[in-house]
XYZ file of C-alpha atoms in Angstrom:
124
model
C -0.153 0.117 -0.470
C 0.906 3.196 -1.046
C 2.835 5.706 1.895
C 0.440 7.979 0.753
C -2.860 6.583 1.712
C -1.446 5.277 5.049
C 0.531 8.289 6.123
C -1.397 11.121 8.611
C -1.607 14.223 7.130
C -1.707 17.464 9.617
C -4.195 18.515 6.554
C -6.208 15.877 7.953
C -6.473 17.141 11.554
C -6.872 20.575 10.450
C -9.888 19.372 8.062
C -11.459 17.630 10.730
C -11.018 20.454 13.602
C -12.793 22.142 10.818
C -15.711 19.873 10.581
C -16.004 19.751 14.781
C -16.349 23.603 14.709
C -18.862 23.931 12.702
C -20.689 21.052 13.912
C -20.558 22.665 17.059
C -21.579 25.887 16.119
C -24.323 24.328 14.563
C -25.606 22.416 17.691
C -24.723 25.695 19.398
C -27.650 27.539 17.713
C -24.556 29.621 16.848
C -27.113 30.414 13.039
C -27.455 34.282 12.903
C -30.842 35.537 13.614
C -31.115 36.395 9.680
C -31.595 33.163 8.731
C -33.882 31.622 11.258
C -37.610 31.023 10.521
C -38.661 33.308 13.050
C -37.683 36.456 11.148
C -39.773 38.331 9.426
C -39.487 38.945 5.556
C -38.626 42.250 4.644
C -41.303 41.697 1.482
C -44.748 41.746 3.458
C -46.274 40.452 -0.395
C -43.866 37.968 -0.037
C -44.794 37.201 3.783
C -48.554 37.305 2.380
C -47.657 34.605 -0.325
C -46.088 32.083 1.959
C -49.231 32.738 3.849
C -51.466 30.972 1.670
C -49.213 27.765 1.631
C -51.049 25.019 4.159
C -50.330 21.930 5.297
C -48.805 20.429 7.827
C -46.319 18.701 5.644
C -44.548 21.047 2.698
C -42.216 19.984 0.117
C -40.984 22.665 -2.592
C -39.847 21.322 -6.355
C -37.449 23.620 -8.290
C -38.367 22.653 -11.885
C -35.825 24.183 -13.883
C -36.083 21.445 -17.281
C -39.048 19.550 -18.536
C -37.285 16.536 -17.684
C -40.068 14.070 -19.403
C -42.442 15.516 -16.837
C -41.532 14.509 -14.337
C -41.096 18.299 -12.333
C -45.078 17.647 -12.251
C -45.138 14.220 -11.761
C -42.825 14.248 -8.414
C -45.535 16.256 -6.733
C -47.877 14.017 -6.860
C -45.717 11.130 -5.958
C -44.627 13.161 -2.518
C -48.370 13.432 -1.674
C -49.232 10.077 -2.221
C -46.193 8.649 -0.139
C -46.692 11.299 2.329
C -50.507 10.304 2.628
C -49.654 6.689 2.640
C -47.210 7.959 5.170
C -49.021 10.245 7.434
C -52.659 9.525 6.592
C -55.226 12.291 7.612
C -52.190 14.956 7.696
C -52.813 17.672 5.061
C -49.677 18.094 1.975
C -49.013 20.929 0.112
C -46.516 20.768 -2.415
C -45.233 23.908 -4.386
C -43.895 23.508 -8.195
C -41.612 26.818 -9.069
C -41.077 26.255 -12.815
C -38.174 28.210 -13.805
C -35.768 28.433 -16.543
C -36.730 25.447 -19.417
C -39.371 24.236 -17.032
C -41.631 26.959 -17.744
C -43.211 25.834 -20.983
C -44.730 23.073 -18.214
C -47.386 25.304 -17.364
C -48.516 26.720 -20.365
C -51.672 26.229 -21.431
C -52.593 24.751 -25.262
C -53.089 28.429 -26.641
C -49.636 29.210 -25.827
C -48.165 26.210 -27.392
C -50.753 26.968 -30.746
C -50.123 30.226 -31.073
C -45.844 30.080 -30.086
C -43.281 27.846 -31.275
C -42.695 26.668 -27.801
C -41.469 22.747 -28.798
C -38.977 24.181 -31.692
C -37.635 26.984 -28.767
C -37.281 24.736 -25.480
C -36.854 21.505 -27.531
C -39.737 19.722 -26.164
C -41.338 16.859 -29.051
C -45.055 16.188 -26.727
């Protein structure tokens, strides 16, 4: 076996100390108050929108590519799994369509009017 693999270096000890310090900060609540969930957003419109999202179990799906429709399939799978695991509890998925995933949210009239299939390289 190579001596490089078996040798212990100061670098490994340093990385271990960094990891331990990061864990200690995380466990001690050393997160800045600006990152805590209790801090209100400076945008009241955003707070109002987030307040409309109900459900005990929430999940955000960020869809940046059409990916054969999986961007809209995964939220249904999440809902089915959560309802089977936690029957009777409310589940709310939120789907964010951006970049090349935007066409998934467009209706048939837009698809008929504009060449979205060619633009986004989507066949069906």
